[in-house]
Amino acid sequence: MEPTYEIRSGALAGFTLLVPRLGGDPAALLARVGLPADCMRRPDLLIPIATLTNLLNLCAEELECSDFGLRLANMQGVRILGALGKLVLDCVDLRRALAVTQRYMALHNQAEHWRIRVERGRVLARRFDHFRDTPAAAQYRDLSLGAGYRLIRDLAGEDIRPLQVHFRQGPVSTMQQYRDFFHIEPQFGQPHDCLVFSADIMQRPLRTPGDSLERYFDEFTQQLLEKHRGSLAAQVRALILQTLGAQRHSLTQISRLIGIPSRTLQRHLQQEGTGFKQLLQDARMETARWHLRASNIDINLLSAVLGYTEISAFSKAFRTAHGLSPLQWRKKQREKD
């Protein structure tokens, strides 16, 4: 049996704005695939990838919009990063921002990961599916590759254009719609889903965020904190889970997001019987279990994106918490299923 891959609700950013423009009812469409109407206001909601692909296909059919995945991608960009977006925009250039984003995507989506490399003067941003290749996921792949492109332009400039766009699948929309979105004609039936750019984009400074983007990140963070209003420790833990991928987590980063001075935050956490380091470790272990139980992510990749400099440190921490190595724990969970 294939694992139930999940993705966080940020994958649907822009959905409630796009669907009415196309003449649809967002709540009704979400309900038809079993999702709550407020899922976009629940930042830590986990959605099975099969549910997301069903929703995208339903929208494409019901709204008679063959490029629904691309249209949704065009409304996302840096917003898909949620609370992490505010930290990403502090990076000095696109190279560092994409390094953080690559780790974030690997951690918050069990269904895929991205690998970004600079080779011979070109940036290759390749995405890899973890789930079985099926035609039903075509709209999802359009959304994913399109959102990756939208994110890069959001971060470093609307004038950025790809040198090439590769899809493993065939087109699900018209070639003109793909050209309008990517500003180039994609190549289909390729070995990998891949965005190719000139390497000089990596040195670009990041764009200054506008007021609307700043408000979006602040509102997103406040919604997350409101859900855990009864406990400051729970709020800190939720923010850590949302920002894993920043690699070097610090109390200063989280205190900035939560709006409390670092020393005051640390004192309140001590009063609740915990501390930042313990909450960070708990969040790392929760995310590790999530992936080991229901994704095929490589242990080395999981260790790196969780912020461990060596896999031995990750294995030791996991064994201390669970009495088994990550590989042993994964095998035991699969045997239960």
Short mmCIF file of C-alpha atoms in Angstrom, two decimals, residues 84-209:
data_model
loop_
_atom_site.label_atom_id
_atom_site.label_comp_id
_atom_site.label_asym_id
_atom_site.label_seq_id
_atom_site.Cartn_x
_atom_site.Cartn_y
_atom_site.Cartn_z
CA LEU A 84 8.96 31.44 7.18
CA GLY A 85 8.47 34.03 4.43
CA LYS A 86 9.31 36.89 6.76
CA LEU A 87 12.62 35.25 7.66
CA VAL A 88 13.43 34.36 4.05
CA LEU A 89 13.10 37.98 3.00
CA ASP A 90 15.98 38.81 5.36
CA CYS A 91 18.39 36.77 3.18
CA VAL A 92 20.97 38.88 1.37
CA ASP A 93 20.50 37.28 -2.05
CA LEU A 94 18.48 34.74 -4.02
CA ARG A 95 21.04 31.96 -3.50
CA ARG A 96 20.58 31.99 0.27
CA ALA A 97 16.81 32.44 0.00
CA LEU A 98 16.49 29.41 -2.28
CA ALA A 99 18.63 27.30 0.04
CA VAL A 100 16.17 28.00 2.86
CA THR A 101 13.17 27.49 0.56
CA GLN A 102 14.49 24.16 -0.71
CA ARG A 103 14.75 22.86 2.85
CA TYR A 104 11.30 24.19 3.73
CA MET A 105 9.66 22.48 0.75
CA ALA A 106 11.30 19.17 1.59
CA LEU A 107 9.97 19.38 5.15
CA HIS A 108 6.44 20.63 4.51
CA ASN A 109 5.51 18.42 1.57
CA GLN A 110 5.85 14.65 1.80
CA ALA A 111 4.95 14.24 -1.88
CA GLU A 112 7.98 15.91 -3.47
CA HIS A 113 11.28 17.65 -2.97
CA TRP A 114 13.35 20.11 -5.00
CA ARG A 115 17.05 19.99 -5.78
CA ILE A 116 18.69 23.25 -6.86
CA ARG A 117 22.15 23.15 -8.42
CA VAL A 118 24.39 25.53 -10.38
CA GLU A 119 26.02 23.74 -13.30
CA ARG A 120 28.01 25.27 -16.15
CA GLY A 121 26.60 28.75 -15.72
CA ARG A 122 23.00 27.62 -15.29
CA VAL A 123 20.68 27.11 -12.32
CA LEU A 124 18.81 23.79 -12.47
CA ALA A 125 15.81 23.66 -10.14
CA ARG A 126 14.52 20.08 -10.36
CA ARG A 127 11.49 18.69 -8.58
CA PHE A 128 11.10 15.02 -7.71
CA ASP A 129 7.84 13.23 -6.94
CA HIS A 130 7.76 10.74 -4.08
CA PHE A 131 4.41 9.30 -5.11
CA ARG A 132 3.50 7.02 -8.00
CA ASP A 133 3.40 8.77 -11.37
CA THR A 134 -0.26 9.08 -12.47
CA PRO A 135 -2.07 11.26 -15.03
CA ALA A 136 -4.42 12.36 -12.24
CA ALA A 137 -1.61 14.45 -10.72
CA ALA A 138 -1.03 16.57 -13.86
CA GLN A 139 -2.74 19.71 -12.49
CA TYR A 140 -0.78 19.32 -9.26
CA ARG A 141 2.52 19.18 -11.17
CA ASP A 142 1.54 22.29 -13.14
CA LEU A 143 0.80 24.00 -9.82
CA SER A 144 4.07 22.87 -8.25
CA LEU A 145 6.38 23.84 -11.10
CA GLY A 146 4.46 27.07 -11.65
CA ALA A 147 4.61 27.99 -7.95
CA GLY A 148 8.37 27.41 -7.97
CA TYR A 149 8.77 29.88 -10.84
CA ARG A 150 6.38 32.38 -9.22
CA LEU A 151 8.36 32.15 -5.97
CA ILE A 152 11.68 32.98 -7.68
CA ARG A 153 10.15 36.03 -9.39
CA ASP A 154 8.51 37.15 -6.15
CA LEU A 155 11.84 36.97 -4.36
CA ALA A 156 14.18 38.53 -6.88
CA GLY A 157 12.33 40.23 -9.74
CA GLU A 158 9.41 40.05 -12.16
CA ASP A 159 11.85 40.35 -15.06
CA ILE A 160 13.36 36.90 -14.38
CA ARG A 161 12.74 34.50 -17.25
CA PRO A 162 13.67 30.81 -17.50
CA LEU A 163 16.01 29.57 -20.21
CA GLN A 164 14.09 26.29 -20.33
CA VAL A 165 11.08 24.66 -18.64
CA HIS A 166 10.87 20.86 -18.60
CA PHE A 167 7.84 18.72 -17.73
CA ARG A 168 7.91 14.94 -17.40
CA GLN A 169 4.22 14.80 -18.30
CA GLY A 170 2.35 16.01 -21.34
CA PRO A 171 0.46 19.32 -21.45
CA VAL A 172 -2.95 19.59 -19.79
CA SER A 173 -3.61 23.08 -21.12
CA THR A 174 -2.98 24.95 -24.37
CA MET A 175 0.57 25.77 -25.39
CA GLN A 176 -0.32 29.47 -25.40
CA GLN A 177 -1.36 29.30 -21.75
CA TYR A 178 1.98 27.72 -20.85
CA ARG A 179 3.83 30.38 -22.86
CA ASP A 180 1.87 33.16 -21.17
CA PHE A 181 2.81 31.82 -17.76
CA PHE A 182 6.46 30.83 -18.22
CA HIS A 183 7.32 33.35 -20.97
CA ILE A 184 8.80 30.45 -22.93
CA GLU A 185 7.42 27.29 -24.52
CA PRO A 186 7.97 24.35 -22.15
CA GLN A 187 9.35 21.01 -23.29
CA PHE A 188 7.20 18.02 -22.36
CA GLY A 189 8.04 14.34 -21.91
CA GLN A 190 11.42 15.17 -20.37
CA PRO A 191 13.42 13.11 -17.82
CA HIS A 192 12.72 15.59 -14.99
CA ASP A 193 10.44 18.46 -14.04
CA CYS A 194 12.96 21.29 -14.13
CA LEU A 195 13.28 25.07 -14.31
CA VAL A 196 16.50 26.31 -15.92
CA PHE A 197 17.84 29.85 -15.40
CA SER A 198 21.03 31.77 -16.00
CA ALA A 199 23.27 31.41 -12.94
CA ASP A 200 23.62 35.17 -12.52
CA ILE A 201 20.16 35.36 -10.93
CA MET A 202 21.58 33.74 -7.79
CA GLN A 203 23.48 36.92 -6.86
CA ARG A 204 20.40 39.10 -7.10
CA PRO A 205 19.36 40.91 -3.92
CA LEU A 206 15.84 40.18 -2.76
CA ARG A 207 13.03 42.57 -3.50
CA THR A 208 11.74 44.82 -0.74
CA PRO A 209 8.37 43.39 0.32
#
